Amino acid sequence: MGSADPERTGGYPSSWERPTVFYSKNVKYLVYGAIGLFVLWSAWELRPSPARLIGGADAATSLLATMFPPDFTPEARGRIWTGMVESIAMSIVATAIGVVISIPIAVMAAENLVPRPVYYVGRALVSISRSLHELVLAIVAVVAVGLGPLAGVIALVIATPGFFAKLMAEELEDIDEGQADAIRALGGSPVQVLLYGVAPQVIPRMIGLIIYRWDINIRASTIVGIVGAGGIGVTLLNSFDRYEYDFSLAIILAIIAVVMFGEILSAVARRRVQ
Amino acid sequence: MLTITDLEKVYPTGDKALQGVSMEVDGNEVVSIIGPSGAGKSTLIKCVNRLTEPTSGSIVLDGEELTTLSKKELRKTRRDMGMIFQEFNLIERLTVMENVLSGRLGYMGSWDAFRRNFDDEDVQNAYEILDRVGVGGMENKRVDELSGGQRQRVGIARAILQRPKILLVDEPTSALDPETSFEVMEMLTEIAREEDIPVLINIHEVELALDYTDRIVGLTDGEVVFNGTPAELDENARDTIYRSGKSREETGTESQPQSQNESSSSGISDASKEKSF
Amino acid sequence: MSYEGSTTWRKHDGRARAIRYAAIVVAIAITALSWRALDIQYTFVVDAPRNLGDLLLRMYPPNLAYGAEILPPLVETINIAILGTGLAILISLPIAYIGAENTTPNAVTYALGKFLIVGTRSVNVIIWALFFVVIFGTGALSGVLAVAFRSIGFVSKLIAEGIEEIDAGQVEAIRAMGGSPLDVVVYGIVPQIKPAFVGVATYRWDINVREATVIGFVGAGGIGVYLDTAINFFQWSNVLTILIAILGIVIVSEVLSAYLRKKVS
Ligand SMILES: Nc1ncnc2c1ncn2[C@@H]1O[C@H](COP(=O)(O)OP(=O)(O)OP(=O)(O)O)[C@@H](O)[C@H]1O
Ligand SMILES: [Mg+2]
């Protein structure tokens, strides 16, 4: 131990540098510096001039003044109701159709169930669906089929596999292979293997995921209207265009209420199922 | 050196953890506090550096009254008290070196502390102490990669680098296996002797107290019931210390099997048997 | 097991089964009702796949030359995500502090923290963008603010959870050595929440890149502005180029954020 060390006094280094994940301290500072510069440059690109900030403060006060109190007159309530019913209906229809098309994609994206090339196609479909925001899908769908809830439904349907097929594929990859093998051993076709060897194992989880996705689709269905794809979002955008900010606030409060209600409902339902 | 007089501590929950404790630690004495679980050992140690605020009484270190210190003065005085913890309380995600050097935090400005800008002399001393406690060469390891014994050695190194006037130690070996416990106790007491500083140490295992300390204070239900040399700690004295531990055991608050043994009369002979190993 | 036990078990199974069938029937009925409520013309539905296909055909091939043109808005999209995330973190730190059980000063601040966390999370980025465009006009500034406000709930919630999990012993040790309150933060708290912090920041940034692609639809900057324009002017091959570019940056940022999270564990 130390006391036996001949160099006990003075033999120890008087500096120490913390090891870093970068190669050296200098590289570390270089990286931090580069990140800092990049952020500064991005901020500069925004150029928020003082005039704009002051104007913003004025606009904000007048906006808040018009927003309060929120417009909950019977007429406004009626319009909110119509839009909200459309949004919720869109979310339900889109979840149903989306799940139906997601199931084959989930099977394709499950490593243990399909040949390699099919697996890659499955993963690619999931990736694409995940990467595009519902609103991007909605704006394209509006171009293809016109304004209205159909475009919204299509957007949500296309967005569903990115979440549902991905998580479903993970469930499928976790199954007990023995049960699938048993059906194979009996001479079952691949479809029979899926129906009798795989499906019973994943159905409870699948129902949980369906409810979860529905919850997400409710949120999305309240905003796709902003690009014209139906639902309460259309009402919201119109209120902004007409400067009826008190009505906008009422709509937003209604959206928050519905989203939270959906979240609670979905949480409770998922707990019951599992 | 350290004089505690009539120290009382009542927790907000109403627990009377200390009920008029008086004791002293002199020169370079190693004093151990033994007693059943819940006796107030940890509370006593934490009152000394005021991690826990005492309710009443006085604590004097080197002529300075600690219980009335302002926040600023307290920070300064805490540098003089090195503390070693049962669960090590090292900064798990930092390196061994940073942990040891953190012993100097009380002496540094916050900006230097933030930049890890330590004195050359401190760094040199840190290397030396790491060597002395037997973890030389591990300075760049992260603490969460170390074993329990190694962690406690780093904990000791950190306390020593503070250059304290006294070491406060709370059950340094409870989280370690018996073999390592002996090694750590050995090293702790040896270093304290080399540094010529007193040690106040909480110990669960009576045999460690007998082997490694100069004086033993027995604490039961927040009261000092024994104060003497290891030789004076006879069957009778142990009975007094652990007697009321029995009633605690019956209420089911005991958790460690070791102290369960000690608190029953047959357990005492077990404990002395173990001493020979 | 007794005979009686087995019959009750079977009965129970029968009831569960009945409930299950009922649930399926109800679900189908609700879906059908929803479909009716949407009042979508059947011919439109039949035409939809063909229309989508037509649109894709019109888009193909992508306009590669246009790729260079959309580079600045793509960079702007990423910048909006970075600045929005950064700003969200700055705003979130105090909110997380009062929203964490072990650091919040009192019950009122705790409730306020929780309220801010839930409130900001429930409003979609595009709605925030609508507001900020009204306030600050069109452009990336409104986008950054929209992304930031949208992220506050998520970021504060996760940081608050990180703070709630810290080991008090490490904090105690720094205090016992005479460390200042700042030392306690720098040595006792920061190292403990760093992984959670980096995880949250990179994860949220990844989400925000996606969000930043759409705020342009209401004029809040980024690639969304160009997508909107290309569609309004029927420049279909440009639309496809933009979609591919969006796909690219989203996937790259996802990979990058996963890598960063792994590196700081
Ligand atoms: N933070 C606290 N709040 C309320 N009561 C406490 C607190 N800490 C300790 N106590 C109580 O004070 C008494 C003494 O506790 P203390 O931890 O000092 O005992 P100990 O002798 O160190 O026990 P052990 O051997 O188990 O570590 C116990 O009754 C305990 O329940
Ligand atoms: Mg204790």
Short mmCIF file of N, CA, C and O in Angstrom, two decimals, chain A residues 31-141:
data_model
loop_
_atom_site.label_atom_id
_atom_site.label_comp_id
_atom_site.label_asym_id
_atom_site.label_seq_id
_atom_site.Cartn_x
_atom_site.Cartn_y
_atom_site.Cartn_z
N VAL A 31 -16.51 20.44 -30.16
CA VAL A 31 -17.87 19.96 -30.44
C VAL A 31 -18.90 20.86 -29.77
O VAL A 31 -19.86 21.31 -30.40
N TYR A 32 -18.65 21.17 -28.48
CA TYR A 32 -19.59 22.05 -27.77
C TYR A 32 -19.66 23.42 -28.46
O TYR A 32 -20.74 23.99 -28.62
N GLY A 33 -18.47 23.92 -28.84
CA GLY A 33 -18.42 25.22 -29.50
C GLY A 33 -19.22 25.20 -30.79
O GLY A 33 -19.99 26.12 -31.08
N ALA A 34 -19.04 24.14 -31.58
CA ALA A 34 -19.74 24.03 -32.86
C ALA A 34 -21.25 24.01 -32.62
O ALA A 34 -22.00 24.71 -33.31
N ILE A 35 -21.67 23.23 -31.63
CA ILE A 35 -23.10 23.16 -31.34
C ILE A 35 -23.62 24.53 -30.92
O ILE A 35 -24.64 25.02 -31.40
N GLY A 36 -22.83 25.19 -30.05
CA GLY A 36 -23.23 26.52 -29.58
C GLY A 36 -23.37 27.49 -30.75
O GLY A 36 -24.36 28.22 -30.86
N LEU A 37 -22.36 27.50 -31.64
CA LEU A 37 -22.41 28.39 -32.80
C LEU A 37 -23.62 28.10 -33.66
O LEU A 37 -24.30 29.01 -34.13
N PHE A 38 -23.88 26.82 -33.86
CA PHE A 38 -25.01 26.43 -34.71
C PHE A 38 -26.32 26.94 -34.13
O PHE A 38 -27.14 27.51 -34.86
N VAL A 39 -26.45 26.79 -32.84
CA VAL A 39 -27.69 27.26 -32.20
C VAL A 39 -27.81 28.78 -32.32
O VAL A 39 -28.87 29.31 -32.65
N LEU A 40 -26.67 29.47 -32.08
CA LEU A 40 -26.69 30.93 -32.19
C LEU A 40 -27.09 31.34 -33.60
O LEU A 40 -27.91 32.24 -33.81
N TRP A 41 -26.49 30.65 -34.58
CA TRP A 41 -26.78 30.97 -35.97
C TRP A 41 -28.26 30.72 -36.26
O TRP A 41 -28.92 31.54 -36.91
N SER A 42 -28.79 29.62 -35.76
CA SER A 42 -30.22 29.34 -35.99
C SER A 42 -31.07 30.44 -35.38
O SER A 42 -32.05 30.87 -35.97
N ALA A 43 -30.66 30.87 -34.20
CA ALA A 43 -31.43 31.93 -33.53
C ALA A 43 -31.36 33.21 -34.36
O ALA A 43 -32.35 33.92 -34.53
N TRP A 44 -30.18 33.48 -34.90
CA TRP A 44 -29.99 34.69 -35.71
C TRP A 44 -30.88 34.65 -36.95
O TRP A 44 -31.44 35.65 -37.37
N GLU A 45 -31.01 33.47 -37.52
CA GLU A 45 -31.84 33.30 -38.71
C GLU A 45 -33.27 33.77 -38.46
O GLU A 45 -33.97 34.17 -39.37
N LEU A 46 -33.71 33.65 -37.21
CA LEU A 46 -35.09 34.03 -36.91
C LEU A 46 -35.27 35.54 -36.93
O LEU A 46 -36.36 36.04 -37.18
N ARG A 47 -34.18 36.25 -36.59
CA ARG A 47 -34.20 37.72 -36.57
C ARG A 47 -35.44 38.31 -35.91
O ARG A 47 -36.23 39.00 -36.54
N PRO A 48 -35.64 38.03 -34.65
CA PRO A 48 -36.80 38.67 -34.01
C PRO A 48 -36.44 40.12 -33.67
O PRO A 48 -35.82 40.36 -32.65
N SER A 49 -36.81 41.05 -34.53
CA SER A 49 -36.46 42.45 -34.31
C SER A 49 -37.25 42.97 -33.11
O SER A 49 -38.34 42.47 -32.81
N PRO A 50 -36.70 43.98 -32.43
CA PRO A 50 -37.41 44.54 -31.26
C PRO A 50 -38.81 45.00 -31.64
O PRO A 50 -39.77 44.76 -30.91
N ALA A 51 -38.91 45.60 -32.84
CA ALA A 51 -40.22 46.11 -33.27
C ALA A 51 -41.23 44.97 -33.29
O ALA A 51 -42.38 45.11 -32.87
N ARG A 52 -40.74 43.82 -33.76
CA ARG A 52 -41.64 42.69 -33.89
C ARG A 52 -42.09 42.18 -32.53
O ARG A 52 -43.24 41.80 -32.33
N LEU A 53 -41.13 42.18 -31.60
CA LEU A 53 -41.47 41.71 -30.26
C LEU A 53 -42.47 42.65 -29.60
O LEU A 53 -43.41 42.21 -28.96
N ILE A 54 -42.24 43.95 -29.79
CA ILE A 54 -43.16 44.92 -29.19
C ILE A 54 -44.54 44.78 -29.83
O ILE A 54 -45.56 44.71 -29.15
N GLY A 55 -44.54 44.69 -31.18
CA GLY A 55 -45.80 44.48 -31.89
C GLY A 55 -46.49 43.23 -31.39
O GLY A 55 -47.71 43.18 -31.22
N GLY A 56 -45.66 42.20 -31.13
CA GLY A 56 -46.19 40.93 -30.65
C GLY A 56 -46.89 41.10 -29.31
O GLY A 56 -47.96 40.55 -29.09
N ALA A 57 -46.27 41.90 -28.44
CA ALA A 57 -46.86 42.11 -27.13
C ALA A 57 -48.23 42.76 -27.28
O ALA A 57 -49.21 42.35 -26.63
N ASP A 58 -48.30 43.76 -28.19
CA ASP A 58 -49.59 44.41 -28.44
C ASP A 58 -50.61 43.40 -28.96
O ASP A 58 -51.74 43.33 -28.47
N ALA A 59 -50.17 42.65 -29.97
CA ALA A 59 -51.08 41.68 -30.58
C ALA A 59 -51.55 40.67 -29.54
O ALA A 59 -52.72 40.29 -29.51
N ALA A 60 -50.63 40.26 -28.67
CA ALA A 60 -50.98 39.27 -27.65
C ALA A 60 -52.04 39.82 -26.70
O ALA A 60 -53.00 39.13 -26.39
N THR A 61 -51.87 41.10 -26.29
CA THR A 61 -52.86 41.65 -25.36
C THR A 61 -54.23 41.75 -26.03
O THR A 61 -55.25 41.37 -25.43
N SER A 62 -54.25 42.22 -27.28
CA SER A 62 -55.57 42.36 -27.91
C SER A 62 -56.16 40.98 -28.19
O SER A 62 -57.36 40.78 -28.09
N LEU A 63 -55.27 40.02 -28.51
CA LEU A 63 -55.77 38.66 -28.73
C LEU A 63 -56.42 38.11 -27.47
O LEU A 63 -57.54 37.59 -27.49
N LEU A 64 -55.69 38.29 -26.35
CA LEU A 64 -56.24 37.78 -25.09
C LEU A 64 -57.53 38.49 -24.74
O LEU A 64 -58.48 37.87 -24.25
N ALA A 65 -57.57 39.80 -25.02
CA ALA A 65 -58.77 40.57 -24.70
C ALA A 65 -59.98 40.05 -25.49
O ALA A 65 -61.07 39.94 -24.95
N THR A 66 -59.75 39.73 -26.79
CA THR A 66 -60.89 39.22 -27.57
C THR A 66 -61.23 37.78 -27.21
O THR A 66 -62.38 37.35 -27.36
N MET A 67 -60.23 37.05 -26.76
CA MET A 67 -60.47 35.63 -26.46
C MET A 67 -61.39 35.44 -25.25
O MET A 67 -62.17 34.50 -25.21
N PHE A 68 -61.24 36.36 -24.29
CA PHE A 68 -62.02 36.17 -23.07
C PHE A 68 -63.25 37.07 -23.08
O PHE A 68 -63.17 38.22 -23.49
N PRO A 69 -64.39 36.63 -22.62
CA PRO A 69 -64.64 35.24 -22.21
C PRO A 69 -64.88 34.36 -23.44
O PRO A 69 -65.32 34.87 -24.47
N PRO A 70 -64.61 33.07 -23.35
CA PRO A 70 -64.84 32.18 -24.49
C PRO A 70 -66.31 32.17 -24.89
O PRO A 70 -67.18 32.33 -24.04
N ASP A 71 -66.53 32.02 -26.17
CA ASP A 71 -67.89 32.10 -26.71
C ASP A 71 -68.60 30.75 -26.60
O ASP A 71 -68.39 29.86 -27.42
N PHE A 72 -69.43 30.64 -25.58
CA PHE A 72 -70.19 29.39 -25.40
C PHE A 72 -71.69 29.63 -25.58
O PHE A 72 -72.50 29.00 -24.93
N THR A 73 -72.04 30.58 -26.44
CA THR A 73 -73.47 30.79 -26.72
C THR A 73 -74.06 29.53 -27.33
O THR A 73 -73.32 28.72 -27.89
N PRO A 74 -75.39 29.36 -27.25
CA PRO A 74 -76.00 28.14 -27.79
C PRO A 74 -75.62 27.90 -29.25
O PRO A 74 -75.34 26.76 -29.65
N GLU A 75 -75.55 28.97 -30.03
CA GLU A 75 -75.21 28.83 -31.44
C GLU A 75 -73.79 28.26 -31.59
O GLU A 75 -73.54 27.33 -32.34
N ALA A 76 -72.86 28.82 -30.79
CA ALA A 76 -71.48 28.35 -30.83
C ALA A 76 -71.40 26.90 -30.36
O ALA A 76 -70.69 26.08 -30.96
N ARG A 77 -72.13 26.60 -29.31
CA ARG A 77 -72.12 25.22 -28.79
C ARG A 77 -72.58 24.25 -29.86
O ARG A 77 -72.01 23.17 -30.03
N GLY A 78 -73.59 24.67 -30.61
CA GLY A 78 -74.09 23.81 -31.67
C GLY A 78 -73.02 23.52 -32.72
O GLY A 78 -72.82 22.38 -33.12
N ARG A 79 -72.28 24.58 -33.12
CA ARG A 79 -71.24 24.38 -34.13
C ARG A 79 -70.12 23.50 -33.58
O ARG A 79 -69.56 22.67 -34.30
N ILE A 80 -69.78 23.72 -32.31
CA ILE A 80 -68.74 22.89 -31.71
C ILE A 80 -69.19 21.43 -31.69
O ILE A 80 -68.44 20.52 -32.04
N TRP A 81 -70.44 21.24 -31.32
CA TRP A 81 -70.98 19.88 -31.23
C TRP A 81 -70.88 19.19 -32.58
O TRP A 81 -70.38 18.06 -32.68
N THR A 82 -71.34 19.88 -33.65
CA THR A 82 -71.29 19.27 -34.98
C THR A 82 -69.86 18.88 -35.36
O THR A 82 -69.60 17.76 -35.81
N GLY A 83 -68.96 19.84 -35.18
CA GLY A 83 -67.57 19.56 -35.56
C GLY A 83 -66.98 18.43 -34.74
O GLY A 83 -66.27 17.55 -35.25
N MET A 84 -67.29 18.43 -33.44
CA MET A 84 -66.70 17.43 -32.55
C MET A 84 -67.23 16.04 -32.87
O MET A 84 -66.47 15.07 -32.87
N VAL A 85 -68.52 15.96 -33.17
CA VAL A 85 -69.08 14.65 -33.53
C VAL A 85 -68.38 14.13 -34.79
O VAL A 85 -68.00 12.96 -34.86
N GLU A 86 -68.16 15.03 -35.73
CA GLU A 86 -67.48 14.59 -36.95
C GLU A 86 -66.06 14.10 -36.63
O GLU A 86 -65.62 13.06 -37.11
N SER A 87 -65.34 14.85 -35.78
CA SER A 87 -63.98 14.44 -35.41
C SER A 87 -63.99 13.05 -34.77
O SER A 87 -63.19 12.18 -35.12
N ILE A 88 -64.88 12.87 -33.80
CA ILE A 88 -64.88 11.60 -33.08
C ILE A 88 -65.28 10.46 -34.02
O ILE A 88 -64.66 9.39 -34.00
N ALA A 89 -66.26 10.72 -34.89
CA ALA A 89 -66.65 9.69 -35.85
C ALA A 89 -65.47 9.34 -36.75
O ALA A 89 -65.19 8.17 -37.03
N MET A 90 -64.73 10.37 -37.18
CA MET A 90 -63.54 10.13 -38.02
C MET A 90 -62.54 9.24 -37.28
O MET A 90 -61.97 8.31 -37.84
N SER A 91 -62.34 9.56 -35.99
CA SER A 91 -61.33 8.80 -35.24
C SER A 91 -61.75 7.33 -35.12
O SER A 91 -60.91 6.43 -35.22
N ILE A 92 -63.06 7.09 -34.96
CA ILE A 92 -63.51 5.70 -34.79
C ILE A 92 -63.39 4.93 -36.10
O ILE A 92 -62.81 3.83 -36.15
N VAL A 93 -63.90 5.54 -37.18
CA VAL A 93 -63.83 4.86 -38.48
C VAL A 93 -62.37 4.62 -38.88
O VAL A 93 -61.98 3.53 -39.31
N ALA A 94 -61.53 5.66 -38.68
CA ALA A 94 -60.13 5.53 -39.08
C ALA A 94 -59.42 4.45 -38.26
O ALA A 94 -58.59 3.71 -38.79
N THR A 95 -59.77 4.36 -36.99
CA THR A 95 -59.13 3.32 -36.17
C THR A 95 -59.52 1.94 -36.69
O THR A 95 -58.67 1.05 -36.85
N ALA A 96 -60.82 1.76 -36.98
CA ALA A 96 -61.28 0.46 -37.45
C ALA A 96 -60.57 0.07 -38.75
O ALA A 96 -59.98 -1.02 -38.85
N ILE A 97 -60.61 0.97 -39.75
CA ILE A 97 -59.99 0.63 -41.03
C ILE A 97 -58.47 0.52 -40.87
O ILE A 97 -57.84 -0.40 -41.39
N GLY A 98 -57.90 1.45 -40.12
CA GLY A 98 -56.45 1.46 -39.94
C GLY A 98 -55.95 0.17 -39.32
O GLY A 98 -54.92 -0.38 -39.73
N VAL A 99 -56.68 -0.34 -38.34
CA VAL A 99 -56.26 -1.58 -37.69
C VAL A 99 -56.34 -2.74 -38.68
O VAL A 99 -55.43 -3.58 -38.75
N VAL A 100 -57.41 -2.74 -39.47
CA VAL A 100 -57.55 -3.84 -40.43
C VAL A 100 -56.37 -3.87 -41.40
O VAL A 100 -55.80 -4.93 -41.67
N ILE A 101 -55.96 -2.69 -41.90
CA ILE A 101 -54.82 -2.75 -42.83
C ILE A 101 -53.49 -2.89 -42.09
O ILE A 101 -52.49 -3.31 -42.65
N SER A 102 -53.47 -2.57 -40.79
CA SER A 102 -52.21 -2.67 -40.04
C SER A 102 -51.86 -4.12 -39.71
O SER A 102 -50.68 -4.44 -39.56
N ILE A 103 -52.88 -4.96 -39.56
CA ILE A 103 -52.58 -6.31 -39.11
C ILE A 103 -51.67 -7.06 -40.09
O ILE A 103 -50.64 -7.60 -39.68
N PRO A 104 -52.00 -7.07 -41.41
CA PRO A 104 -51.06 -7.73 -42.31
C PRO A 104 -49.68 -7.06 -42.30
O PRO A 104 -48.65 -7.76 -42.37
N ILE A 105 -49.64 -5.74 -42.17
CA ILE A 105 -48.33 -5.06 -42.14
C ILE A 105 -47.56 -5.49 -40.89
O ILE A 105 -46.35 -5.71 -40.93
N ALA A 106 -48.28 -5.65 -39.77
CA ALA A 106 -47.63 -6.09 -38.53
C ALA A 106 -47.01 -7.47 -38.72
O ALA A 106 -45.89 -7.73 -38.29
N VAL A 107 -47.76 -8.36 -39.37
CA VAL A 107 -47.23 -9.70 -39.61
C VAL A 107 -45.98 -9.61 -40.48
O VAL A 107 -44.96 -10.25 -40.21
N MET A 108 -46.06 -8.76 -41.51
CA MET A 108 -44.91 -8.61 -42.39
C MET A 108 -43.70 -8.06 -41.64
O MET A 108 -42.55 -8.37 -41.98
N ALA A 109 -43.94 -7.22 -40.63
CA ALA A 109 -42.83 -6.58 -39.92
C ALA A 109 -42.38 -7.38 -38.71
O ALA A 109 -41.57 -6.90 -37.92
N ALA A 110 -42.91 -8.61 -38.54
CA ALA A 110 -42.47 -9.45 -37.43
C ALA A 110 -41.39 -10.40 -37.92
O ALA A 110 -41.64 -11.26 -38.76
N GLU A 111 -40.20 -10.21 -37.39
CA GLU A 111 -39.01 -10.91 -37.87
C GLU A 111 -39.18 -12.43 -37.86
O GLU A 111 -38.65 -13.13 -38.72
N ASN A 112 -39.91 -12.94 -36.88
CA ASN A 112 -39.96 -14.39 -36.68
C ASN A 112 -41.02 -15.09 -37.53
O ASN A 112 -41.10 -16.30 -37.54
N LEU A 113 -41.85 -14.32 -38.23
CA LEU A 113 -42.97 -14.95 -38.91
C LEU A 113 -42.82 -14.99 -40.43
O LEU A 113 -43.48 -15.78 -41.09
N VAL A 114 -42.02 -14.10 -40.97
CA VAL A 114 -41.96 -13.99 -42.44
C VAL A 114 -40.52 -14.05 -42.95
O VAL A 114 -39.59 -13.82 -42.19
N PRO A 115 -40.36 -14.36 -44.25
CA PRO A 115 -39.02 -14.34 -44.83
C PRO A 115 -38.43 -12.92 -44.84
O PRO A 115 -39.18 -11.94 -44.82
N ARG A 116 -37.12 -12.86 -44.89
CA ARG A 116 -36.40 -11.59 -44.83
C ARG A 116 -36.94 -10.47 -45.73
O ARG A 116 -37.25 -9.40 -45.24
N PRO A 117 -37.05 -10.73 -47.05
CA PRO A 117 -37.46 -9.63 -47.95
C PRO A 117 -38.81 -9.04 -47.53
O PRO A 117 -38.98 -7.81 -47.50
N VAL A 118 -39.74 -9.91 -47.17
CA VAL A 118 -41.06 -9.45 -46.74
C VAL A 118 -40.92 -8.58 -45.48
O VAL A 118 -41.55 -7.54 -45.35
N TYR A 119 -40.03 -9.02 -44.57
CA TYR A 119 -39.80 -8.30 -43.34
C TYR A 119 -39.33 -6.87 -43.63
O TYR A 119 -39.81 -5.92 -43.03
N TYR A 120 -38.40 -6.75 -44.59
CA TYR A 120 -37.90 -5.41 -44.89
C TYR A 120 -39.00 -4.53 -45.46
O TYR A 120 -39.09 -3.35 -45.11
N VAL A 121 -39.84 -5.10 -46.32
CA VAL A 121 -40.95 -4.32 -46.86
C VAL A 121 -41.85 -3.86 -45.72
O VAL A 121 -42.24 -2.69 -45.62
N GLY A 122 -42.16 -4.77 -44.80
CA GLY A 122 -43.00 -4.44 -43.65
C GLY A 122 -42.41 -3.29 -42.84
O GLY A 122 -43.09 -2.32 -42.52
N ARG A 123 -41.11 -3.40 -42.54
CA ARG A 123 -40.46 -2.36 -41.74
C ARG A 123 -40.49 -1.02 -42.47
O ARG A 123 -40.69 0.04 -41.86
N ALA A 124 -40.27 -1.07 -43.79
CA ALA A 124 -40.25 0.16 -44.58
C ALA A 124 -41.62 0.84 -44.50
O ALA A 124 -41.72 2.05 -44.29
N LEU A 125 -42.69 0.05 -44.65
CA LEU A 125 -44.04 0.62 -44.59
C LEU A 125 -44.28 1.28 -43.23
O LEU A 125 -44.81 2.39 -43.14
N VAL A 126 -43.85 0.58 -42.17
CA VAL A 126 -44.01 1.14 -40.82
C VAL A 126 -43.26 2.46 -40.70
O VAL A 126 -43.78 3.47 -40.21
N SER A 127 -42.00 2.46 -41.19
CA SER A 127 -41.16 3.66 -41.08
C SER A 127 -41.78 4.85 -41.79
O SER A 127 -41.82 5.96 -41.26
N ILE A 128 -42.27 4.60 -43.02
CA ILE A 128 -42.85 5.70 -43.79
C ILE A 128 -44.08 6.25 -43.07
O ILE A 128 -44.24 7.46 -42.89
N SER A 129 -44.92 5.36 -42.61
CA SER A 129 -46.14 5.78 -41.95
C SER A 129 -45.83 6.57 -40.68
O SER A 129 -46.51 7.53 -40.34
N ARG A 130 -44.77 6.16 -39.97
CA ARG A 130 -44.40 6.83 -38.74
C ARG A 130 -43.80 8.22 -38.98
O ARG A 130 -43.95 9.11 -38.17
N SER A 131 -43.07 8.33 -40.10
CA SER A 131 -42.29 9.56 -40.30
C SER A 131 -43.14 10.73 -40.75
O SER A 131 -42.78 11.87 -40.55
N LEU A 132 -44.26 10.44 -41.43
CA LEU A 132 -45.07 11.53 -41.94
C LEU A 132 -46.12 11.93 -40.91
O LEU A 132 -46.89 11.10 -40.43
N HIS A 133 -46.11 13.21 -40.57
CA HIS A 133 -47.07 13.75 -39.61
C HIS A 133 -48.49 13.62 -40.17
O HIS A 133 -48.69 13.72 -41.38
N GLU A 134 -49.47 13.41 -39.29
CA GLU A 134 -50.86 13.29 -39.74
C GLU A 134 -51.26 14.44 -40.65
O GLU A 134 -52.02 14.26 -41.60
N LEU A 135 -50.76 15.64 -40.34
CA LEU A 135 -51.18 16.80 -41.12
C LEU A 135 -50.59 16.77 -42.53
O LEU A 135 -51.21 17.23 -43.48
N VAL A 136 -49.37 16.21 -42.66
CA VAL A 136 -48.78 16.07 -44.00
C VAL A 136 -49.64 15.10 -44.80
O VAL A 136 -50.00 15.36 -45.96
N LEU A 137 -49.97 13.98 -44.16
CA LEU A 137 -50.82 13.01 -44.83
C LEU A 137 -52.16 13.63 -45.18
O LEU A 137 -52.71 13.42 -46.27
N ALA A 138 -52.70 14.43 -44.27
CA ALA A 138 -54.01 15.01 -44.49
C ALA A 138 -54.00 15.99 -45.65
O ALA A 138 -54.91 15.99 -46.49
N ILE A 139 -52.94 16.79 -45.75
CA ILE A 139 -52.91 17.81 -46.81
C ILE A 139 -52.83 17.12 -48.17
O ILE A 139 -53.46 17.55 -49.15
N VAL A 140 -52.10 16.01 -48.23
CA VAL A 140 -52.01 15.26 -49.49
C VAL A 140 -53.35 14.57 -49.78
O VAL A 140 -53.83 14.58 -50.92
N ALA A 141 -53.98 14.03 -48.74
CA ALA A 141 -55.26 13.35 -48.93
C ALA A 141 -56.32 14.33 -49.42
O ALA A 141 -57.17 13.98 -50.26
#
